[in-house]
Each structure stands twice: as structure tokens, then as C-alpha cells.
PDB file of C-alpha atoms and ligand atoms in Angstrom:
ATOM      1  CA  MET A   1      71.921  68.102 103.560  1.00 62.00           C
ATOM      2  CA  SER A   2      73.557  70.827 101.404  1.00 73.00           C
ATOM      3  CA  THR A   3      75.970  69.663  98.496  1.00 82.00           C
ATOM      4  CA  PRO A   4      79.557  70.478  99.359  1.00 85.00           C
ATOM      5  CA  SER A   5      81.331  72.991  97.353  1.00 92.00           C
ATOM      6  CA  PRO A   6      83.526  71.783  94.719  1.00 97.00           C
ATOM      7  CA  ARG A   7      87.270  71.937  95.517  1.00 98.00           C
ATOM      8  CA  VAL A   8      89.486  73.271  92.632  1.00 98.00           C
ATOM      9  CA  ALA A   9      93.172  73.814  92.523  1.00 98.00           C
ATOM     10  CA  VAL A  10      94.691  76.673  90.604  1.00 98.00           C
ATOM     11  CA  LEU A  11      98.262  76.302  89.737  1.00 98.00           C
ATOM     12  CA  GLY A  12      99.881  79.832  89.336  1.00 98.00           C
ATOM     13  CA  GLY A  13      96.930  80.813  91.271  1.00 98.00           C
ATOM     14  CA  HIS A  14      98.526  83.894  92.965  1.00 98.00           C
ATOM     15  CA  GLY A  15      99.305  85.441  89.534  1.00 98.00           C
ATOM     16  CA  LYS A  16      97.353  87.786  87.339  1.00 98.00           C
ATOM     17  CA  THR A  17      95.650  85.169  85.479  1.00 98.00           C
ATOM     18  CA  GLY A  18      95.108  82.866  88.424  1.00 98.00           C
ATOM     19  CA  ARG A  19      93.448  85.361  90.722  1.00 98.00           C
ATOM     20  CA  ALA A  20      91.092  85.950  87.984  1.00 98.00           C
ATOM     21  CA  VAL A  21      90.192  82.518  87.486  1.00 99.00           C
ATOM     22  CA  ALA A  22      90.021  81.980  91.393  1.00 98.00           C
ATOM     23  CA  ASP A  23      87.500  85.046  91.579  1.00 98.00           C
ATOM     24  CA  SER A  24      85.436  83.439  88.889  1.00 98.00           C
ATOM     25  CA  LEU A  25      85.512  80.122  90.568  1.00 98.00           C
ATOM     26  CA  ARG A  26      84.458  81.640  93.982  1.00 98.00           C
ATOM     27  CA  ALA A  27      81.732  83.585  92.277  1.00 98.00           C
ATOM     28  CA  ARG A  28      80.198  80.172  91.524  1.00 98.00           C
ATOM     29  CA  ASP A  29      80.675  78.896  95.064  1.00 98.00           C
ATOM     30  CA  ALA A  30      83.622  76.681  94.428  1.00 98.00           C
ATOM     31  CA  GLU A  31      86.473  76.501  96.989  1.00 98.00           C
ATOM     32  CA  VAL A  32      89.782  77.423  95.598  1.00 98.00           C
ATOM     33  CA  VAL A  33      93.202  76.073  96.272  1.00 98.00           C
ATOM     34  CA  SER A  34      95.727  78.470  94.988  1.00 98.00           C
ATOM     35  CA  ILE A  35      99.255  77.233  94.359  1.00 98.00           C
ATOM     36  CA  GLY A  36     102.314  79.281  93.630  1.00 97.00           C
ATOM     37  CA  ARG A  37     105.971  78.869  94.382  1.00 97.00           C
ATOM     38  CA  ALA A  38     105.468  78.385  98.147  1.00 97.00           C
ATOM     39  CA  GLU A  39     103.092  75.493  97.742  1.00 96.00           C
ATOM     40  CA  TRP A  40     104.651  73.815  94.781  1.00 97.00           C
ATOM     41  CA  PRO A  41     106.967  71.419  96.818  1.00 96.00           C
ATOM     42  CA  SER A  42     103.861  69.817  98.354  1.00 97.00           C
ATOM     43  CA  LEU A  43     101.754  69.674  95.141  1.00 98.00           C
ATOM     44  CA  LYS A  44     100.253  66.461  95.428  1.00 98.00           C
ATOM     45  CA  ALA A  45      99.059  66.876  98.914  1.00 98.00           C
ATOM     46  CA  ALA A  46      97.619  70.341  97.846  1.00 97.00           C
ATOM     47  CA  LEU A  47      95.452  68.488  95.344  1.00 98.00           C
ATOM     48  CA  ASP A  48      94.158  66.099  97.256  1.00 97.00           C
ATOM     49  CA  GLY A  49      90.307  66.224  97.465  1.00 97.00           C
ATOM     50  CA  CYS A  50      90.187  68.458  94.567  1.00 98.00           C
ATOM     51  CA  SER A  51      87.631  67.625  91.800  1.00 98.00           C
ATOM     52  CA  ALA A  52      89.614  69.705  89.134  1.00 98.00           C
ATOM     53  CA  VAL A  53      92.819  71.443  88.520  1.00 98.00           C
ATOM     54  CA  TYR A  54      93.528  74.559  86.323  1.00 99.00           C
ATOM     55  CA  VAL A  55      97.087  74.580  85.213  1.00 99.00           C
ATOM     56  CA  ILE A  56      98.687  78.027  84.553  1.00 98.00           C
ATOM     57  CA  ALA A  57     102.395  78.067  83.884  1.00 98.00           C
ATOM     58  CA  PRO A  58     104.739  81.019  84.839  1.00 97.00           C
ATOM     59  CA  ASN A  59     105.224  83.501  82.069  1.00 96.00           C
ATOM     60  CA  PHE A  60     108.116  82.464  79.797  1.00 96.00           C
ATOM     61  CA  HIS A  61     108.860  79.231  81.782  1.00 97.00           C
ATOM     62  CA  LEU A  62     112.068  77.700  80.444  1.00 96.00           C
ATOM     63  CA  ASP A  63     110.564  74.408  80.678  1.00 97.00           C
ATOM     64  CA  GLU A  64     106.905  74.533  80.298  1.00 98.00           C
ATOM     65  CA  SER A  65     106.256  71.006  79.304  1.00 98.00           C
ATOM     66  CA  GLY A  66     108.305  69.766  82.438  1.00 98.00           C
ATOM     67  CA  TYR A  67     106.049  72.172  84.711  1.00 98.00           C
ATOM     68  CA  VAL A  68     102.902  70.724  82.994  1.00 98.00           C
ATOM     69  CA  ALA A  69     104.236  67.047  83.498  1.00 98.00           C
ATOM     70  CA  GLU A  70     104.753  67.578  87.195  1.00 98.00           C
ATOM     71  CA  ALA A  71     101.312  68.983  87.385  1.00 98.00           C
ATOM     72  CA  VAL A  72      99.856  65.977  85.430  1.00 98.00           C
ATOM     73  CA  ASP A  73     101.740  63.406  87.688  1.00 98.00           C
ATOM     74  CA  ALA A  74     100.561  65.279  90.838  1.00 98.00           C
ATOM     75  CA  ALA A  75      96.908  65.232  89.554  1.00 98.00           C
ATOM     76  CA  GLY A  76      97.173  61.514  88.700  1.00 98.00           C
ATOM     77  CA  GLY A  77      98.480  60.716  92.284  1.00 98.00           C
ATOM     78  CA  ALA A  78      95.895  62.738  93.988  1.00 98.00           C
ATOM     79  CA  ASP A  79      93.275  61.142  91.808  1.00 97.00           C
ATOM     80  CA  VAL A  80      92.123  64.623  90.416  1.00 98.00           C
ATOM     81  CA  SER A  81      90.026  63.360  87.402  1.00 97.00           C
ATOM     82  CA  ARG A  82      89.604  66.853  85.626  1.00 98.00           C
ATOM     83  CA  LEU A  83      92.528  68.825  84.295  1.00 98.00           C
ATOM     84  CA  VAL A  84      92.322  72.138  82.438  1.00 99.00           C
ATOM     85  CA  TYR A  85      95.309  73.625  80.631  1.00 99.00           C
ATOM     86  CA  HIS A  86      95.916  77.439  80.195  1.00 98.00           C
ATOM     87  CA  SER A  87      97.769  77.591  76.815  1.00 98.00           C
ATOM     88  CA  VAL A  88      97.766  80.346  74.408  1.00 98.00           C
ATOM     89  CA  ALA A  89      96.191  81.106  70.924  1.00 98.00           C
ATOM     90  CA  SER A  90      98.413  79.564  68.135  1.00 98.00           C
ATOM     91  CA  PRO A  91     100.793  77.809  70.249  1.00 98.00           C
ATOM     92  CA  TYR A  92     102.593  76.186  67.322  1.00 97.00           C
ATOM     93  CA  LEU A  93     104.233  79.376  66.255  1.00 95.00           C
ATOM     94  CA  PRO A  94     108.011  78.371  65.540  1.00 94.00           C
ATOM     95  CA  ALA A  95     108.753  82.289  65.561  1.00 94.00           C
ATOM     96  CA  MET A  96     107.627  82.595  69.131  1.00 93.00           C
ATOM     97  CA  PRO A  97     109.622  80.093  71.434  1.00 90.00           C
ATOM     98  CA  HIS A  98     107.417  80.658  74.472  1.00 92.00           C
ATOM     99  CA  HIS A  99     104.463  79.819  72.502  1.00 96.00           C
ATOM    100  CA  LEU A 100     106.206  76.571  71.326  1.00 97.00           C
ATOM    101  CA  GLY A 101     106.560  75.783  75.027  1.00 97.00           C
ATOM    102  CA  LYS A 102     102.604  75.761  75.092  1.00 98.00           C
ATOM    103  CA  ALA A 103     102.382  73.336  72.049  1.00 98.00           C
ATOM    104  CA  GLU A 104     104.508  71.045  74.044  1.00 98.00           C
ATOM    105  CA  GLY A 105     102.647  71.405  77.334  1.00 98.00           C
ATOM    106  CA  GLU A 106      99.446  70.740  75.166  1.00 98.00           C
ATOM    107  CA  ALA A 107     101.175  67.394  74.125  1.00 98.00           C
ATOM    108  CA  VAL A 108     101.423  66.437  77.590  1.00 98.00           C
ATOM    109  CA  VAL A 109      97.953  67.419  78.539  1.00 98.00           C
ATOM    110  CA  ARG A 110      96.615  65.240  75.681  1.00 98.00           C
ATOM    111  CA  ARG A 111      98.551  62.202  76.870  1.00 98.00           C
ATOM    112  CA  SER A 112      97.654  62.690  80.441  1.00 98.00           C
ATOM    113  CA  GLY A 113      95.093  60.235  80.823  1.00 97.00           C
ATOM    114  CA  ARG A 114      93.043  62.872  82.781  1.00 98.00           C
ATOM    115  CA  ASP A 115      89.556  64.186  81.703  1.00 98.00           C
ATOM    116  CA  TRP A 116      91.443  67.373  79.935  1.00 98.00           C
ATOM    117  CA  THR A 117      90.300  70.584  78.142  1.00 99.00           C
ATOM    118  CA  ILE A 118      92.745  73.092  76.697  1.00 99.00           C
ATOM    119  CA  LEU A 119      91.905  76.889  76.587  1.00 99.00           C
ATOM    120  CA  GLN A 120      94.037  79.040  74.080  1.00 98.00           C
ATOM    121  CA  PRO A 121      93.496  82.667  75.019  1.00 98.00           C
ATOM    122  CA  CYS A 122      94.731  85.408  72.879  1.00 98.00           C
ATOM    123  CA  ALA A 123      96.572  88.391  74.493  1.00 98.00           C
ATOM    124  CA  TYR A 124      94.718  89.964  77.178  1.00 98.00           C
ATOM    125  CA  ALA A 125      93.022  93.373  76.894  1.00 98.00           C
ATOM    126  CA  GLN A 126      94.315  94.304  80.169  1.00 98.00           C
ATOM    127  CA  ASN A 127      97.877  94.246  79.047  1.00 98.00           C
ATOM    128  CA  LEU A 128      97.291  97.700  77.486  1.00 98.00           C
ATOM    129  CA  LEU A 129      95.538  98.970  80.619  1.00 97.00           C
ATOM    130  CA  PRO A 130      98.650 100.354  82.776  1.00 96.00           C
ATOM    131  CA  GLY A 131      99.617 102.807  79.981  1.00 96.00           C
ATOM    132  CA  LEU A 132      95.976 103.967  79.512  1.00 96.00           C
ATOM    133  CA  LEU A 133      95.398 104.723  83.085  1.00 94.00           C
ATOM    134  CA  ALA A 134      98.614 106.377  83.788  1.00 95.00           C
ATOM    135  CA  ASP A 135      98.636 110.162  84.672  1.00 94.00           C
ATOM    136  CA  GLU A 136      99.673 111.038  81.102  1.00 96.00           C
ATOM    137  CA  PRO A 137      97.688 108.204  79.204  1.00 97.00           C
ATOM    138  CA  ALA A 138      99.697 106.598  76.241  1.00 97.00           C
ATOM    139  CA  ILE A 139     100.305 103.443  74.725  1.00 97.00           C
ATOM    140  CA  ARG A 140     103.888 102.923  73.501  1.00 97.00           C
ATOM    141  CA  VAL A 141     104.587  99.466  72.202  1.00 98.00           C
ATOM    142  CA  PRO A 142     107.538  98.028  70.015  1.00 98.00           C
ATOM    143  CA  TYR A 143     105.128  96.859  67.216  1.00 98.00           C
ATOM    144  CA  ASP A 144     103.053  98.194  64.585  1.00 98.00           C
ATOM    145  CA  VAL A 145      99.826 100.097  66.145  1.00 98.00           C
ATOM    146  CA  ASP A 146      97.650  99.624  63.151  1.00 98.00           C
ATOM    147  CA  LEU A 147      97.488  95.789  62.730  1.00 98.00           C
ATOM    148  CA  PRO A 148      94.662  94.050  64.418  1.00 98.00           C
ATOM    149  CA  HIS A 149      95.038  91.948  67.612  1.00 98.00           C
ATOM    150  CA  ALA A 150      92.207  89.765  69.096  1.00 98.00           C
ATOM    151  CA  LEU A 151      92.617  90.961  72.529  1.00 98.00           C
ATOM    152  CA  VAL A 152      90.442  89.035  75.104  1.00 98.00           C
ATOM    153  CA  ASP A 153      89.051  90.373  78.372  1.00 98.00           C
ATOM    154  CA  LEU A 154      90.947  88.438  81.116  1.00 98.00           C
ATOM    155  CA  ALA A 155      87.536  88.297  83.131  1.00 98.00           C
ATOM    156  CA  ASP A 156      85.891  86.524  80.019  1.00 98.00           C
ATOM    157  CA  VAL A 157      88.707  83.918  80.119  1.00 98.00           C
ATOM    158  CA  ALA A 158      88.252  83.523  83.705  1.00 99.00           C
ATOM    159  CA  GLU A 159      84.659  82.982  83.262  1.00 98.00           C
ATOM    160  CA  VAL A 160      85.299  80.290  80.472  1.00 98.00           C
ATOM    161  CA  ALA A 161      87.721  78.633  82.728  1.00 99.00           C
ATOM    162  CA  ALA A 162      85.258  78.367  85.595  1.00 98.00           C
ATOM    163  CA  THR A 163      82.721  76.701  83.232  1.00 98.00           C
ATOM    164  CA  MET A 164      85.331  74.119  81.844  1.00 98.00           C
ATOM    165  CA  LEU A 165      86.494  73.281  85.686  1.00 98.00           C
ATOM    166  CA  LEU A 166      82.925  73.094  87.015  1.00 98.00           C
ATOM    167  CA  GLU A 167      80.580  71.898  84.406  1.00 98.00           C
ATOM    168  CA  ASP A 168      80.603  68.546  82.168  1.00 98.00           C
ATOM    169  CA  GLY A 169      80.664  68.133  78.432  1.00 98.00           C
ATOM    170  CA  HIS A 170      84.206  69.733  77.558  1.00 98.00           C
ATOM    171  CA  VAL A 171      86.558  66.642  77.915  1.00 98.00           C
ATOM    172  CA  GLY A 172      88.981  66.664  74.901  1.00 98.00           C
ATOM    173  CA  ALA A 173      88.078  69.971  73.547  1.00 98.00           C
ATOM    174  CA  THR A 174      90.479  72.665  72.625  1.00 98.00           C
ATOM    175  CA  TYR A 175      89.162  76.376  72.546  1.00 98.00           C
ATOM    176  CA  GLU A 176      90.748  79.217  71.125  1.00 98.00           C
ATOM    177  CA  LEU A 177      89.510  82.345  72.927  1.00 98.00           C
ATOM    178  CA  GLY A 178      89.914  85.838  71.237  1.00 98.00           C
ATOM    179  CA  GLY A 179      87.974  89.157  71.643  1.00 98.00           C
ATOM    180  CA  PRO A 180      86.792  91.450  68.786  1.00 98.00           C
ATOM    181  CA  LEU A 181      89.555  92.603  66.579  1.00 98.00           C
ATOM    182  CA  VAL A 182      91.213  95.891  67.590  1.00 98.00           C
ATOM    183  CA  THR A 183      94.340  97.880  66.637  1.00 98.00           C
ATOM    184  CA  VAL A 184      96.527  99.700  69.343  1.00 98.00           C
ATOM    185  CA  ARG A 185      95.494 102.906  67.710  1.00 98.00           C
ATOM    186  CA  GLU A 186      91.922 102.013  67.998  1.00 98.00           C
ATOM    187  CA  ALA A 187      92.357 101.087  71.703  1.00 98.00           C
ATOM    188  CA  ALA A 188      93.833 104.505  72.414  1.00 98.00           C
ATOM    189  CA  GLU A 189      90.985 106.014  70.435  1.00 98.00           C
ATOM    190  CA  SER A 190      88.325 104.198  72.794  1.00 97.00           C
ATOM    191  CA  ALA A 191      90.229 105.272  75.848  1.00 97.00           C
ATOM    192  CA  ALA A 192      90.391 108.865  74.879  1.00 97.00           C
ATOM    193  CA  GLU A 193      86.705 108.760  74.136  1.00 97.00           C
ATOM    194  CA  VAL A 194      85.827 107.105  77.572  1.00 96.00           C
ATOM    195  CA  MET A 195      88.224 109.220  79.656  1.00 96.00           C
ATOM    196  CA  GLY A 196      87.813 112.464  77.790  1.00 96.00           C
ATOM    197  CA  ARG A 197      91.516 112.877  77.681  1.00 96.00           C
ATOM    198  CA  THR A 198      94.302 112.781  74.920  1.00 97.00           C
ATOM    199  CA  VAL A 199      95.944 109.437  74.728  1.00 98.00           C
ATOM    200  CA  ALA A 200      99.338 109.155  72.988  1.00 98.00           C
ATOM    201  CA  VAL A 201     100.148 106.357  70.577  1.00 98.00           C
ATOM    202  CA  GLU A 202     103.400 105.423  69.564  1.00 98.00           C
ATOM    203  CA  ARG A 203     105.368 102.456  67.878  1.00 98.00           C
ATOM    204  CA  VAL A 204     108.779 102.261  69.743  1.00 98.00           C
ATOM    205  CA  ASP A 205     111.540 101.240  67.779  1.00 98.00           C
ATOM    206  CA  PRO A 206     112.065  97.502  68.936  1.00 98.00           C
ATOM    207  CA  ASP A 207     115.917  97.769  69.084  1.00 98.00           C
ATOM    208  CA  GLU A 208     115.278 100.840  71.423  1.00 98.00           C
ATOM    209  CA  TRP A 209     113.024  98.750  73.505  1.00 98.00           C
ATOM    210  CA  GLU A 210     115.699  96.114  73.946  1.00 97.00           C
ATOM    211  CA  ARG A 211     118.420  98.462  74.909  1.00 97.00           C
ATOM    212  CA  GLU A 212     115.997 100.373  77.453  1.00 97.00           C
ATOM    213  CA  ALA A 213     112.989  98.575  79.140  1.00 95.00           C
ATOM    214  CA  GLY A 214     114.066  95.170  77.776  1.00 97.00           C
ATOM    215  CA  ALA A 215     117.569  95.512  79.193  1.00 97.00           C
ATOM    216  CA  ALA A 216     116.529  94.790  82.771  1.00 97.00           C
ATOM    217  CA  LEU A 217     114.890  91.638  82.056  1.00 98.00           C
ATOM    218  CA  PRO A 218     116.498  88.169  82.183  1.00 97.00           C
ATOM    219  CA  GLU A 219     117.795  87.084  78.755  1.00 97.00           C
ATOM    220  CA  HIS A 220     115.238  84.553  78.072  1.00 96.00           C
ATOM    221  CA  LYS A 221     112.340  86.951  78.758  1.00 97.00           C
ATOM    222  CA  ARG A 222     114.026  89.676  76.881  1.00 97.00           C
ATOM    223  CA  VAL A 223     114.615  87.445  73.722  1.00 97.00           C
ATOM    224  CA  GLY A 224     110.900  85.997  74.128  1.00 97.00           C
ATOM    225  CA  LEU A 225     109.327  89.304  74.319  1.00 98.00           C
ATOM    226  CA  ARG A 226     111.333  90.471  71.379  1.00 98.00           C
ATOM    227  CA  ALA A 227     110.183  87.499  69.270  1.00 97.00           C
ATOM    228  CA  MET A 228     106.847  88.273  70.198  1.00 98.00           C
ATOM    229  CA  PHE A 229     107.027  91.874  69.176  1.00 98.00           C
ATOM    230  CA  ASP A 230     108.818  91.283  66.012  1.00 98.00           C
ATOM    231  CA  TYR A 231     105.604  88.756  65.149  1.00 98.00           C
ATOM    232  CA  TYR A 232     103.010  91.422  66.338  1.00 98.00           C
ATOM    233  CA  ASP A 233     105.002  93.805  64.253  1.00 98.00           C
ATOM    234  CA  ASP A 234     104.614  91.761  61.060  1.00 98.00           C
ATOM    235  CA  HIS A 235     101.143  90.241  61.523  1.00 98.00           C
ATOM    236  CA  GLY A 236      99.261  91.765  64.614  1.00 98.00           C
ATOM    237  CA  PHE A 237      97.835  88.732  66.589  1.00 98.00           C
ATOM    238  CA  LEU A 238      94.680  87.046  65.541  1.00 98.00           C
ATOM    239  CA  ALA A 239      92.412  84.498  66.969  1.00 98.00           C
ATOM    240  CA  ALA A 240      88.703  83.370  66.924  1.00 96.00           C
ATOM    241  CA  ASN A 241      86.144  85.408  68.888  1.00 91.00           C
ATOM    242  CA  ARG A 242      83.014  83.385  68.157  1.00 96.00           C
ATOM    243  CA  VAL A 243      84.282  80.499  70.274  1.00 98.00           C
ATOM    244  CA  ALA A 244      84.397  82.723  73.295  1.00 98.00           C
ATOM    245  CA  GLY A 245      80.870  84.066  72.523  1.00 97.00           C
ATOM    246  CA  LEU A 246      79.655  80.616  72.263  1.00 98.00           C
ATOM    247  CA  LEU A 247      80.904  79.302  75.724  1.00 98.00           C
ATOM    248  CA  LEU A 248      80.042  82.747  77.559  1.00 98.00           C
ATOM    249  CA  GLY A 249      76.394  82.820  76.069  1.00 98.00           C
ATOM    250  CA  ARG A 250      77.048  86.574  74.994  1.00 98.00           C
ATOM    251  CA  PRO A 251      79.585  88.410  72.766  1.00 97.00           C
ATOM    252  CA  PRO A 252      82.865  88.597  74.391  1.00 98.00           C
ATOM    253  CA  ARG A 253      83.957  91.939  76.036  1.00 98.00           C
ATOM    254  CA  SER A 254      85.605  94.409  73.544  1.00 97.00           C
ATOM    255  CA  MET A 255      88.649  96.469  74.287  1.00 97.00           C
ATOM    256  CA  ALA A 256      86.316  99.503  74.844  1.00 97.00           C
ATOM    257  CA  ASP A 257      84.272  97.662  77.344  1.00 97.00           C
ATOM    258  CA  VAL A 258      87.371  96.654  79.126  1.00 98.00           C
ATOM    259  CA  ILE A 259      88.719 100.225  79.248  1.00 97.00           C
ATOM    260  CA  ALA A 260      85.137 101.559  80.455  1.00 97.00           C
ATOM    261  CA  ARG A 261      85.148  99.034  83.292  1.00 97.00           C
ATOM    262  CA  ALA A 262      88.755  99.883  84.265  1.00 97.00           C
ATOM    263  CA  TRP A 263      88.147 103.578  84.046  1.00 96.00           C
ATOM    264  CA  ALA A 264      84.815 103.387  86.307  1.00 96.00           C
ATOM    265  CA  GLN A 265      86.847 101.163  88.761  1.00 95.00           C
ATOM    266  CA  ALA A 266      89.553 103.780  89.198  1.00 92.00           C
ATOM    267  CA  GLY A 267      86.769 106.367  89.994  1.00 91.00           C
ATOM    268  CA  GLY A 268      86.714 108.011  86.452  1.00 90.00           C
ATOM    269  CA  GLN A 269      83.499 109.294  84.972  1.00 76.00           C
ATOM    270  CA  SER A 270      82.974 107.972  81.373  1.00 73.00           C
ATOM    271  CA  THR A 271      82.691 110.905  78.732  1.00 71.00           C
ATOM    272  CA  SER A 272      81.535 108.357  76.152  1.00 62.00           C
ATOM    273  CA  PRO A 273      78.154 109.018  74.690  1.00 54.00           C
ATOM    274  CA  ARG A 274      77.604 105.355  74.318  1.00 48.00           C
ATOM    275  CA  ASP A 275      77.684 105.154  78.208  1.00 48.00           C
ATOM    276  CA  SER A 276      75.288 107.953  78.944  1.00 38.00           C
TER     277      SER A 276
HETATM  278  N1  NAP B   1      99.381  88.048  79.428  1.00 60.78           N
HETATM  279  C1  NAP B   1      98.877  87.528  78.341  1.00 60.78           C
HETATM  280  O1  NAP B   1      98.244  88.319  77.517  1.00 60.78           O
HETATM  281  C2  NAP B   1      98.618  86.148  78.276  1.00 60.78           C
HETATM  282  C3  NAP B   1      97.788  85.641  77.078  1.00 60.78           C
HETATM  283  C4  NAP B   1      97.735  84.204  76.994  1.00 60.78           C
HETATM  284  C5  NAP B   1      98.145  83.423  77.875  1.00 60.78           C
HETATM  285  N2  NAP B   1      98.930  83.934  78.833  1.00 60.78           N
HETATM  286  C6  NAP B   1      99.779  82.975  79.818  1.00 60.78           C
HETATM  287  O2  NAP B   1      99.242  83.154  81.120  1.00 60.78           O
HETATM  288  C7  NAP B   1     100.194  82.498  82.007  1.00 60.78           C
HETATM  289  C8  NAP B   1     100.087  83.340  83.251  1.00 60.78           C
HETATM  290  O3  NAP B   1     100.505  84.501  83.043  1.00 60.78           O
HETATM  291  P1  NAP B   1     100.360  85.593  84.271  1.00 60.78           P
HETATM  292  O4  NAP B   1     100.749  86.946  83.597  1.00 60.78           O
HETATM  293  O5  NAP B   1      99.017  85.525  84.896  1.00 60.78           O
HETATM  294  O6  NAP B   1     101.435  85.122  85.348  1.00 60.78           O
HETATM  295  P2  NAP B   1     101.973  85.785  86.513  1.00 60.78           P
HETATM  296  O7  NAP B   1     101.069  86.800  87.137  1.00 60.78           O
HETATM  297  O8  NAP B   1     103.487  86.111  86.405  1.00 60.78           O
HETATM  298  O9  NAP B   1     101.650  84.552  87.598  1.00 60.78           O
HETATM  299  C9  NAP B   1     102.636  83.436  87.528  1.00 60.78           C
HETATM  300  C10 NAP B   1     102.487  82.606  88.797  1.00 60.78           C
HETATM  301  O10 NAP B   1     103.343  81.479  88.480  1.00 60.78           O
HETATM  302  C11 NAP B   1     104.005  81.078  89.882  1.00 60.78           C
HETATM  303  N3  NAP B   1     105.280  80.677  89.691  1.00 60.78           N
HETATM  304  C12 NAP B   1     106.335  81.376  89.234  1.00 60.78           C
HETATM  305  N4  NAP B   1     107.439  80.556  89.094  1.00 60.78           N
HETATM  306  C13 NAP B   1     106.928  79.084  89.442  1.00 60.78           C
HETATM  307  C14 NAP B   1     107.737  77.995  89.657  1.00 60.78           C
HETATM  308  N5  NAP B   1     109.072  77.778  89.296  1.00 60.78           N
HETATM  309  N6  NAP B   1     106.811  76.932  90.164  1.00 60.78           N
HETATM  310  C15 NAP B   1     105.819  77.232  90.501  1.00 60.78           C
HETATM  311  N7  NAP B   1     104.997  78.446  90.349  1.00 60.78           N
HETATM  312  C16 NAP B   1     105.668  79.335  89.921  1.00 60.78           C
HETATM  313  C17 NAP B   1     104.012  82.370  90.494  1.00 60.78           C
HETATM  314  O11 NAP B   1     103.680  82.144  92.069  1.00 60.78           O
HETATM  315  P3  NAP B   1     104.130  82.976  93.283  1.00 60.78           P
HETATM  316  O12 NAP B   1     103.221  84.007  93.275  1.00 60.78           O
HETATM  317  O13 NAP B   1     103.952  82.146  94.298  1.00 60.78           O
HETATM  318  O14 NAP B   1     105.388  83.488  93.004  1.00 60.78           O
HETATM  319  C18 NAP B   1     103.009  83.329  90.000  1.00 60.78           C
HETATM  320  O15 NAP B   1     101.881  83.500  90.937  1.00 60.78           O
HETATM  321  C19 NAP B   1     101.522  82.501  81.205  1.00 60.78           C
HETATM  322  O16 NAP B   1     101.932  81.193  80.898  1.00 60.78           O
HETATM  323  C20 NAP B   1     101.149  83.415  79.995  1.00 60.78           C
HETATM  324  O17 NAP B   1     102.109  82.520  78.881  1.00 60.78           O
HETATM  325  C21 NAP B   1      99.137  85.204  79.081  1.00 60.78           C
END
């Protein structure tokens, strides 16, 4: 008789992160229950029969610890023993209110009584792709383009998440997940090399961002993003990359790797000598 596939719930499962985690789980033959806004009212019923739950809060949630507490209660009610929380690198950063929400979410998870694990990913390498793959490739960001960021491949994060959800040995662990350090200017240079195209790089004035692109956002998102950009402008965003390598059993993908993969998926021919 064959072993039944493990059933794993992914809260926030229809979003960018959730879809990547669901793909990694399915690649390992797990059955995935994706939960978004529509399924949230019947959360406990949706968790019934699951062996694990991955908790991803919506971006810039105004009450992340409340969202996590509801997830923890439902996991307890449905007797789901394993709970993995998608936090962020450096959650206790008072300069970034949405990071503090994740620090509070972590505190809820640590008191949950579940077999918990916390992942703390850095910003995703994928965040820079829309501009790079545009008709006129460019990265225009409201922060310094010459400070380092430990941008991590979302597919690497998802692969680690699937390991946490399906394998034993990580109860009570908190893992910071970054990729190799890269500046925005270096990311643009890698993209130019891979695509054989000119890629513009520009630090947009953050006040201008707030008046223009930021103006369309709800206030809490605009304020949260501005705080994040100001932090990046002063410090970049650093995180460990050795941990991801240990968990993946190989080095985490670099920004250049992520660009080359996305360019190939978009049907482009790489012009980089290292790919030939
Ligand atoms: N982007 C990064 O670089 C980065 C790095 C580290 C950590 N993170 C964290 O990753 C998390 C997910 O980001 P993402 O970009 O993947 O998010 P996303 O694509 O916006 O997806 C969020 C999901 O949350 C669901 N949702 C929204 N409001 C909800 C509510 N009130 N109740 C229940 N579900 C709700 C949505 O479900 P429906 O589809 O049903 O509407 C959506 O699928 C965020 O917490 C972010 O801080 C992001």
C-alpha cells in the first residue's frame, strides 16, 4: 500500500510567496491547501487533516500578530502539529514598522505550543525583475543603488520552506535566509550582460516617489514603504547567506542566476559568456 501524500496548508497561498511555496511542496508530492481571503472564514475546517501549515501574512498587514494568532488557534483546533512562519530578515527593526509586526508575529509563534519553525527571508531578488524585463530595462528605486543587499531567490526560500514543512529536525529553529550580497547597480550590470541590452539605473528622490508612485497606495503602505526605502538608503539590507546554503545543500542562487533564469523563461537568449 502506498503512503498517502502529506497534506500541507499554505496561508497566503494564492499570493506571490504562497504560490512559490505551493509549487515546491507539489514538486515533493505534497497535497497543498491554499488559503486566501475567500477561505479564511473557514480556516479551521480547511486545516483539518493537514500535517503542517505555512503561515504567510499579507503584505503590510495592520495587525500581523492578530493574523498569526488566528492561524495558531486554528492550527491548535485542527490538531495540526507543525507550523512554519514566514517572517523577514531582521524583524526587530524599529525603523521599519512592518518588520516590527513580524517580530510580534514571531513572539506569537514561539508561544504557540506547536512544533514551530521560523524563516526570516531577506528581500526577494524577484522584486527587481519587472523593471529589468521591461521593454526599456531599468531599475529606478528610491534608495541608494550602491549599498549591498542580500537579495534571496524566492524559489530558494520556497525550497527551504518545503523542507521545513515536510522534514523533521527543525523544531524551534529560526533561520535567516539571504542570498549573495549585491548592489542595485551590480544587478543592473548583470542584467545588461545577460540580455545584451542597456539597463538604466537611477536613485529616484524618495520625496518624489511619495508624491508620484506612492500617492496611489493606502497610507499605511506608503508610510511603511517609505520607512523601508529610507532604511535601504542608509544601510542597504544585509542578511546571512550561509544558512540558506546549508539548508539547500548548495549555494543560494545569486541575483545574476535569477536574472538569467527569468530572461530564459521570457524567451530571451543569454549573451553572457558564462552561460555559453
Ligand atoms: N517581497 C519580499 O521581498 C519579501 C521578503 C520577505 C518577506 N516578505 C513577506 O512575504 C509576505 C507575503 O508577501 P507576498 O508579496 O507574497 O504577498 P501577496 O502576493 O500580496 O499575497 C498575500 C496573500 O494574502 C492574502 N490576504 C490578503 N489579505 C488577507 C486577509 N485579510 N486575510 C487573509 N488573507 C489575506 C491574499 O489572498 P487572496 O489572494 O485570496 O486575496 C494574498 O494571496 C508578506 O508578509 C511580506 O512581508 C516579502
